CSV table of C-alpha atoms in Angstrom, one decimal:
chain,number,residue,atom,x,y,z
A,1,UNK,CA,-36.8,37.2,139.7
A,2,UNK,CA,-39.2,36.9,142.3
A,3,UNK,CA,-41.1,33.9,140.6
A,4,UNK,CA,-37.6,32.3,140.4
A,5,UNK,CA,-37.1,32.7,144.1
A,6,UNK,CA,-40.4,31.2,144.5
A,7,UNK,CA,-39.6,28.2,142.8
A,8,UNK,CA,-36.3,27.7,144.6
A,9,UNK,CA,-38.0,28.0,147.7
A,10,UNK,CA,-40.5,25.1,146.6
A,11,UNK,CA,-37.8,23.0,145.8
A,12,UNK,CA,-36.0,23.5,148.9
A,13,UNK,CA,-39.2,22.7,150.7
A,14,UNK,CA,-39.5,19.3,148.8
A,15,UNK,CA,-35.9,19.0,149.5
A,16,UNK,CA,-36.7,19.4,153.2
A,17,UNK,CA,-39.3,17.0,153.0
A,18,UNK,CA,-37.2,14.4,151.6
A,19,UNK,CA,-34.7,14.9,154.3
A,20,UNK,CA,-36.7,14.1,157.3
A,21,UNK,CA,-38.1,11.3,155.4
A,22,UNK,CA,-34.8,9.6,154.1
A,23,UNK,CA,-32.4,11.2,156.4
A,24,UNK,CA,-30.4,11.6,153.4
A,25,UNK,CA,-28.0,14.9,153.0
A,26,UNK,CA,-26.7,13.5,149.9
A,27,UNK,CA,-29.5,14.9,148.1
A,28,UNK,CA,-28.8,18.5,149.8
A,29,UNK,CA,-25.2,18.1,149.1
A,30,UNK,CA,-25.7,17.2,145.4
A,31,UNK,CA,-28.4,20.1,145.2
A,32,UNK,CA,-26.3,22.6,146.7
A,33,UNK,CA,-23.0,21.7,144.6
A,34,UNK,CA,-25.5,22.1,141.4
A,35,UNK,CA,-26.6,25.3,142.4
A,36,UNK,CA,-23.0,26.6,143.3
A,37,UNK,CA,-21.8,25.7,139.6
A,38,UNK,CA,-24.8,27.2,138.1
A,39,UNK,CA,-23.8,30.1,139.9
A,40,UNK,CA,-20.6,30.2,139.0
A,41,UNK,CA,-21.2,29.9,135.6
A,42,UNK,CA,-23.6,32.7,135.3
A,43,UNK,CA,-22.5,36.5,135.3
A,44,UNK,CA,-24.0,37.0,138.9
A,45,UNK,CA,-22.3,34.4,140.6
A,46,UNK,CA,-21.8,36.1,144.0
A,47,UNK,CA,-25.6,36.7,144.2
A,48,UNK,CA,-26.1,32.9,143.3
A,49,UNK,CA,-23.6,31.6,146.0
A,50,UNK,CA,-25.1,33.8,148.6
A,51,UNK,CA,-28.5,32.4,147.8
A,52,UNK,CA,-27.4,28.9,148.0
A,53,UNK,CA,-25.7,29.7,151.2
A,54,UNK,CA,-28.8,31.4,152.6
A,55,UNK,CA,-30.8,28.4,151.3
A,56,UNK,CA,-28.5,25.7,152.6
A,57,UNK,CA,-29.2,27.2,156.1
A,58,UNK,CA,-32.9,27.1,155.6
A,59,UNK,CA,-32.5,23.6,154.5
A,60,UNK,CA,-30.6,22.8,157.6
A,61,UNK,CA,-32.8,24.5,160.1
A,62,UNK,CA,-35.8,21.9,160.1
């Protein structure tokens, strides 16, 4: 679980860098919508949606 969180954190860090360079929120919205859909397809959907919500807060706080 920690390894997966580290991978997600790294992806968010990369996305944050892309946003700063391009100013595009479309990448973030695409990423977040994909994560939400992944969460809805899994048994642990509440945890996934919560993590995506927290991740979105991290991305927008730059």
